[in-house]
PDB file of C-alpha atoms in Angstrom:
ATOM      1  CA  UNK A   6     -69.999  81.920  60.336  1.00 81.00           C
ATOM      2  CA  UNK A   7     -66.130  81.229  58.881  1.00 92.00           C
ATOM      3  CA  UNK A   8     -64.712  78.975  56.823  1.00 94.00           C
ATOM      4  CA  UNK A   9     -61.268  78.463  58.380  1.00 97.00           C
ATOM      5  CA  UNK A  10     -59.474  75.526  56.057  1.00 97.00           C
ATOM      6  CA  UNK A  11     -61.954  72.574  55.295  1.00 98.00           C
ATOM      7  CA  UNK A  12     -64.006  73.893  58.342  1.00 97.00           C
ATOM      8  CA  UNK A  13     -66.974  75.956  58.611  1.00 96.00           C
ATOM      9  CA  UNK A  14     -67.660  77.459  61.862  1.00 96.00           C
ATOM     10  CA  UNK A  15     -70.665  78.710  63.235  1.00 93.00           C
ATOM     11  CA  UNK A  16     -70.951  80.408  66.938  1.00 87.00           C
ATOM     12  CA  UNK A  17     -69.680  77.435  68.906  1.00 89.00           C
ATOM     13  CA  UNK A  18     -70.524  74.473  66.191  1.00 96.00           C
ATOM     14  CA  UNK A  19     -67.501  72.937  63.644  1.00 98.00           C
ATOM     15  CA  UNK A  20     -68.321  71.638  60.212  1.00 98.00           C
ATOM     16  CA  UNK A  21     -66.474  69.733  58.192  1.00 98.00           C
ATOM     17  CA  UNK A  22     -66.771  71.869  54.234  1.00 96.00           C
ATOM     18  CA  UNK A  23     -69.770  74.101  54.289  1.00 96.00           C
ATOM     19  CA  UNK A  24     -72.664  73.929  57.006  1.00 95.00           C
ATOM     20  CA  UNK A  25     -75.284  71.785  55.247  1.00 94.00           C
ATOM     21  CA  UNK A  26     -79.049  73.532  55.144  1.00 92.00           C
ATOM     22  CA  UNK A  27     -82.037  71.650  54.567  1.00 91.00           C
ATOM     23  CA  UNK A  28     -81.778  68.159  53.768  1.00 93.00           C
ATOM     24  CA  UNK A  29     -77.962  68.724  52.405  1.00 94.00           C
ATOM     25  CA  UNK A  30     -75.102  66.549  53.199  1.00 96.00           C
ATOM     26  CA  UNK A  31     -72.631  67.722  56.020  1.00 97.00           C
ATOM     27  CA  UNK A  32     -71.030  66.701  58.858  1.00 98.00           C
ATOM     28  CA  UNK A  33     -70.494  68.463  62.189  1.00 98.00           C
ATOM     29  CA  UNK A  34     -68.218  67.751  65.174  1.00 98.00           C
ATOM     30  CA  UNK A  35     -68.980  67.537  68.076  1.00 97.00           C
ATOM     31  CA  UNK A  36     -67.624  66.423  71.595  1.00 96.00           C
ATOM     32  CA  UNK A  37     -69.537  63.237  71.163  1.00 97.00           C
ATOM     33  CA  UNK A  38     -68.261  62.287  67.585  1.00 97.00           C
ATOM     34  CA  UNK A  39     -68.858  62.839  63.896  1.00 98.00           C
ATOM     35  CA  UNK A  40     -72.420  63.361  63.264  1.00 98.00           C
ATOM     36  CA  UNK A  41     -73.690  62.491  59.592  1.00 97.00           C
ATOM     37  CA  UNK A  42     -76.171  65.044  58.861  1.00 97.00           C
ATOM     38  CA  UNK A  43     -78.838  65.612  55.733  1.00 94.00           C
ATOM     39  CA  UNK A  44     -80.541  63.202  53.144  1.00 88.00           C
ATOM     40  CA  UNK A  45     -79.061  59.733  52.742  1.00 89.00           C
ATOM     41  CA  UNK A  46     -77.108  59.478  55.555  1.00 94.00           C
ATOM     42  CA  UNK A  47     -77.159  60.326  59.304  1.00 87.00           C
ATOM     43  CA  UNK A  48     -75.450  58.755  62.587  1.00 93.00           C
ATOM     44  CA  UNK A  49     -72.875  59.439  65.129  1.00 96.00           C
ATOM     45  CA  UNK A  50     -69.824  58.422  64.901  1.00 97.00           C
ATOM     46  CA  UNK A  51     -68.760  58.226  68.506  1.00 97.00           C
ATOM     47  CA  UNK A  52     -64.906  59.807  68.851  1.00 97.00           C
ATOM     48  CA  UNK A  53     -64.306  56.576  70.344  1.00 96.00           C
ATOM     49  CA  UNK A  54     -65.120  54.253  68.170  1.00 96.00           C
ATOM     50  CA  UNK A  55     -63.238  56.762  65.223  1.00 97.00           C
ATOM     51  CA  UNK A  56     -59.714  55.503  63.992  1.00 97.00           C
ATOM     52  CA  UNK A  57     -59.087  57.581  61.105  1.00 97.00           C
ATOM     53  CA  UNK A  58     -60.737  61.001  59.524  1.00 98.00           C
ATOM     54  CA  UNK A  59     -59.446  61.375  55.901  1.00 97.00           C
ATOM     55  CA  UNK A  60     -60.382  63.993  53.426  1.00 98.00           C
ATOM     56  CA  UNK A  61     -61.045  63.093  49.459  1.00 98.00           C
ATOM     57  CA  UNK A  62     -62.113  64.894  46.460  1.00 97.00           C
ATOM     58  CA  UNK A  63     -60.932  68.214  48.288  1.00 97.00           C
ATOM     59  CA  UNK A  64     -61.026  70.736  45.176  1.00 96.00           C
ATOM     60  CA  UNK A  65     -57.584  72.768  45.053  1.00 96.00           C
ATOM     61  CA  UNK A  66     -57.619  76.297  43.808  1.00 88.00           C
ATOM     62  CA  UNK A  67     -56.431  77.167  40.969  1.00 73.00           C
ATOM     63  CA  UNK A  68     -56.590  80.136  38.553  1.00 56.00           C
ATOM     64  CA  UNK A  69     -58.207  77.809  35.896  1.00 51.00           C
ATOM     65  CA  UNK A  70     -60.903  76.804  39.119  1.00 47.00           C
ATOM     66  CA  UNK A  71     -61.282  80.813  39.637  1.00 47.00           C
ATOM     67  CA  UNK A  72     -61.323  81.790  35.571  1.00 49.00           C
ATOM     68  CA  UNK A  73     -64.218  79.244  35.474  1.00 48.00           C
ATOM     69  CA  UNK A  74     -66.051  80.537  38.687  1.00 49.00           C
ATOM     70  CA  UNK A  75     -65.936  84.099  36.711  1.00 50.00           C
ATOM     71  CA  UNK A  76     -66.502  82.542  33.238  1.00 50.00           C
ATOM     72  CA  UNK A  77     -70.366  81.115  35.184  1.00 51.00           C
ATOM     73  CA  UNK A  78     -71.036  84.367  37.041  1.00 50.00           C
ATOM     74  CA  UNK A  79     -70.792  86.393  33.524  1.00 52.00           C
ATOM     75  CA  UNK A  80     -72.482  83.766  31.132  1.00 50.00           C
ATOM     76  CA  UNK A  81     -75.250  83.421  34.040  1.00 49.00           C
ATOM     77  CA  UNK A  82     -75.388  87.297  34.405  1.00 52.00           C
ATOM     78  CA  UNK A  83     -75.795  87.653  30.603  1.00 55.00           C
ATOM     79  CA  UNK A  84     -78.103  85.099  29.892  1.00 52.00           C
ATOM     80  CA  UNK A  85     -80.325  86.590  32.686  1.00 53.00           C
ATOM     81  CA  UNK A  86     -80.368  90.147  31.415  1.00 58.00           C
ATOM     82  CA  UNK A  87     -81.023  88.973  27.548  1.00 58.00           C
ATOM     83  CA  UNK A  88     -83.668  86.148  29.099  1.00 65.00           C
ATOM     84  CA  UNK A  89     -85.163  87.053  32.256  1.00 57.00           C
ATOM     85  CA  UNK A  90     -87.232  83.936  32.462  1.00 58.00           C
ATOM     86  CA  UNK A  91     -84.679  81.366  31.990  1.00 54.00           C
ATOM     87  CA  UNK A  92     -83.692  79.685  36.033  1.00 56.00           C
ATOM     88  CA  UNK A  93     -80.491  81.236  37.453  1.00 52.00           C
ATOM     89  CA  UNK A  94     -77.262  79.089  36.904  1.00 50.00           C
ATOM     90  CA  UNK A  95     -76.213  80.197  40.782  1.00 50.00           C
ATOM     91  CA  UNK A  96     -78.216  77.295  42.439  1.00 56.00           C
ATOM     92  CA  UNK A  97     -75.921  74.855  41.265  1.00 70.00           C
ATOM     93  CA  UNK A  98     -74.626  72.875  43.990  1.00 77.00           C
ATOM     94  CA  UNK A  99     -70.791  73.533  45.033  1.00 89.00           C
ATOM     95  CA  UNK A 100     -68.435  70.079  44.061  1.00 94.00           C
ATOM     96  CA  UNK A 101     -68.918  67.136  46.956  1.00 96.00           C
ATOM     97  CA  UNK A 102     -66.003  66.196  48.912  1.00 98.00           C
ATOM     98  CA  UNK A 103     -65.678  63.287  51.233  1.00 98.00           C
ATOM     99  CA  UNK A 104     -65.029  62.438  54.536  1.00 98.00           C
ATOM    100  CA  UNK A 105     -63.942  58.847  55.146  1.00 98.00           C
ATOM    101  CA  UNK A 106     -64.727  57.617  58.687  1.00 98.00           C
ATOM    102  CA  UNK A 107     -62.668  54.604  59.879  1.00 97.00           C
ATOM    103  CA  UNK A 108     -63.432  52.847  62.208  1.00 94.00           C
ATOM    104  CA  UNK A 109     -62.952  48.810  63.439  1.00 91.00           C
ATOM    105  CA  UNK A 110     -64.129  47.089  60.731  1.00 89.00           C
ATOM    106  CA  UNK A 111     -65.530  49.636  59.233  1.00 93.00           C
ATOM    107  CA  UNK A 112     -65.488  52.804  56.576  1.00 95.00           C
ATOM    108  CA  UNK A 113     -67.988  55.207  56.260  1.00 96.00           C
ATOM    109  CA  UNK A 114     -68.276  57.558  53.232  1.00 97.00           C
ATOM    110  CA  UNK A 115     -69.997  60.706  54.021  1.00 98.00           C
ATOM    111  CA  UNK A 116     -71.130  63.614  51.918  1.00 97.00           C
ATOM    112  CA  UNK A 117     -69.617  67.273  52.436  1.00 97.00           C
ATOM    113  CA  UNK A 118     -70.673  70.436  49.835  1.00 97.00           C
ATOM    114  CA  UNK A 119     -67.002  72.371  49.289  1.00 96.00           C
ATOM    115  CA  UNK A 120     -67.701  76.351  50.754  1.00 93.00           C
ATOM    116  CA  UNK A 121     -64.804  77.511  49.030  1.00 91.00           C
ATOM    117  CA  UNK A 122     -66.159  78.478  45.693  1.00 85.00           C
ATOM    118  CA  UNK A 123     -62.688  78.083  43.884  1.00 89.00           C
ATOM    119  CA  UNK A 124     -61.419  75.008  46.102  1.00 93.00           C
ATOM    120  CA  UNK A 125     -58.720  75.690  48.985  1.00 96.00           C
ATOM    121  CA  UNK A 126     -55.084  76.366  48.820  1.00 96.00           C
ATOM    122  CA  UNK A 127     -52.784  73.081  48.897  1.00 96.00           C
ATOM    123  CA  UNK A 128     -51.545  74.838  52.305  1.00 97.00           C
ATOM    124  CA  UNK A 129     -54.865  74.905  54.071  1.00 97.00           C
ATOM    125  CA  UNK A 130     -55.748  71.207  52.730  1.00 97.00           C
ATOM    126  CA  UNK A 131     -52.856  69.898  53.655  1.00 98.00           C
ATOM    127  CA  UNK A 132     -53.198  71.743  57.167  1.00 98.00           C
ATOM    128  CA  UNK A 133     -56.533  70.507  57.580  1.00 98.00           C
ATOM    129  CA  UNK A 134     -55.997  67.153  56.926  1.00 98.00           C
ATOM    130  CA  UNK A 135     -53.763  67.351  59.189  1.00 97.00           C
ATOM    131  CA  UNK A 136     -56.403  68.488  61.916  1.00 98.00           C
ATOM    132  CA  UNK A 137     -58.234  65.905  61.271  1.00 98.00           C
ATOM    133  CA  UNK A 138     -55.759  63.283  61.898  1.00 97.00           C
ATOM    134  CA  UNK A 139     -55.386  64.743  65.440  1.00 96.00           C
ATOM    135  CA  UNK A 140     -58.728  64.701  66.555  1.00 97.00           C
ATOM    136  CA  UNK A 141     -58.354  60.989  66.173  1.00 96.00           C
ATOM    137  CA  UNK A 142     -54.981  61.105  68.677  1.00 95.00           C
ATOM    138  CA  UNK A 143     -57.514  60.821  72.050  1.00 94.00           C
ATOM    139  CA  UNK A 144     -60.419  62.305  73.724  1.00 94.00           C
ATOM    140  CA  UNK A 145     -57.916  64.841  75.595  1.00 94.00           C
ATOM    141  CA  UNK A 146     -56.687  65.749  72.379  1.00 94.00           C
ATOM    142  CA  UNK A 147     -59.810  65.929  70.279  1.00 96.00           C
ATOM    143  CA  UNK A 148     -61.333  67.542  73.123  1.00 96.00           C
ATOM    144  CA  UNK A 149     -59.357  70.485  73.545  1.00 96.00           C
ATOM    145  CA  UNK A 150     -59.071  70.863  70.068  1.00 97.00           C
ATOM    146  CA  UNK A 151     -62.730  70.996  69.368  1.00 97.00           C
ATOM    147  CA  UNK A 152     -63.157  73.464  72.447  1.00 96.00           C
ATOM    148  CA  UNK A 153     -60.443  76.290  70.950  1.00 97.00           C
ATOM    149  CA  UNK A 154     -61.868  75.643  67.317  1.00 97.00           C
ATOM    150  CA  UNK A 155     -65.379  76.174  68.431  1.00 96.00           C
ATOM    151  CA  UNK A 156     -64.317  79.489  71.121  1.00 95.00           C
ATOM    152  CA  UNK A 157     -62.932  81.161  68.282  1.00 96.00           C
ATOM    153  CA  UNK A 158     -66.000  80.700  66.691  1.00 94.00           C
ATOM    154  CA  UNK A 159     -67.530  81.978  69.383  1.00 93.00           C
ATOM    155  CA  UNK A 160     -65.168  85.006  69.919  1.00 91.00           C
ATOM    156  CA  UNK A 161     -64.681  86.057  65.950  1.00 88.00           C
ATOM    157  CA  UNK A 162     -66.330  88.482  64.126  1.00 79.00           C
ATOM    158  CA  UNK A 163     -68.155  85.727  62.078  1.00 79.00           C
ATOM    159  CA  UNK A 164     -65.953  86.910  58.989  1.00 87.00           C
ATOM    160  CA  UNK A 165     -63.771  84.281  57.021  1.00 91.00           C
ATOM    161  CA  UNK A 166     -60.323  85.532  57.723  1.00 95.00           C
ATOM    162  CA  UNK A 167     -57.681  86.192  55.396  1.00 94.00           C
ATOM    163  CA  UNK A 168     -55.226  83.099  53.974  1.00 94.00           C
ATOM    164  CA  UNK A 169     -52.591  83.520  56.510  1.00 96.00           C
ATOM    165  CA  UNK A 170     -54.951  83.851  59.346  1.00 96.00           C
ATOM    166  CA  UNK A 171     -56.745  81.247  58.350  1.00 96.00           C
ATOM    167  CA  UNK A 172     -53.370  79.036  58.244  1.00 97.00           C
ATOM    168  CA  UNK A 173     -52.173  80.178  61.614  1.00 98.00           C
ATOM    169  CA  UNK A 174     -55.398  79.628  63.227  1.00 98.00           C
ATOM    170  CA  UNK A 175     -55.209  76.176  61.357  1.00 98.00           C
ATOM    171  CA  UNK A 176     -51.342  75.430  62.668  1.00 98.00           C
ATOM    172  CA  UNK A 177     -52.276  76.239  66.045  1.00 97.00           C
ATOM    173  CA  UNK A 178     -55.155  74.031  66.327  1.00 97.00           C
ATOM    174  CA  UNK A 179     -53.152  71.435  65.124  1.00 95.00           C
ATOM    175  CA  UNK A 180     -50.137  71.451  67.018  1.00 91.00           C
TER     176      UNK A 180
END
């Protein structure tokens, strides 16, 4: 599994943010559409009945984002050494972003957890959003796109690659 932009991608399957578990919100794409996935919402969204595939509430890194992700680990860490018993601060849920479906006549609001733990560069949103504009463009053009993200899935190591990797691999999907 890698997170490569606002994707998460596991073997051969895309995500849109992280790869929901349980009865978690996600989304996955798939040559058939956008499938809602988790509690409160579920559905295809065939590709073509799909219009538009925006991106809100993205969180954007920043070293006040990462001071605070270290700030939670510490206070969590030392509040579980001095009180063993209290419940560990690390199962709180990552920040929600959403995916806005359009469609004729239609929007639909779905539910995605963030898997970057101190939100994404402004490169790799903006990069992503841009993916996701293209898989609108036609089913030739979502199709092939879909097919090399989810072969490099396939083919990788199942590591998140480093920044620039992750923004060529995002460029070249795109294009």
């Amino acid at each position: 599994m890698a997170m490569v932009g606002l994707f998460w991608i596991a073997e051969g399957d895309v995500y849109v943010g992280a790869k929901p578990s349980g009865l978690a919100p996600g989304v996955r794409l798939t040559p058939e559409g956008v499938v809602a996935l988790g509690d409160r919402q579920s559905g295809v969204h065939l590709w073509e009945d799909v219009s538009a595939l925006t991106m809100t509430d993205v969180p954007v890194k920043s070293l006040v984002r990462q001071a605070g992700v270290i700030k939670n680990l510490a206070v969590t860490m030392v509040v579980n050494l001095a009180i063993p018993m209290v419940p560990d601060r690390a199962d709180e849920a990552p920040p929600l972003m959403t995916l806005h479906v359009t469609s004729p006549g239609a929007e639909h609001e779905l539910s995605v957890y963030a898997a970057a733990a101190v939100g994404y560069s402004p490169t790799e949103i903006e990069l992503s959003r841009a993916l996701l504009a293209r898989l609108t463009e036609g089913a030739a053009t979502m199709t092939t796109t879909l097919t090399a993200m989810s072969e490099w899935g396939r083919t990788s190591e199942g590591e998140t690659p480093r920044g620039a990797e992750r923004e060529r691999l995002l460029r070249s999907w795109a294009a």
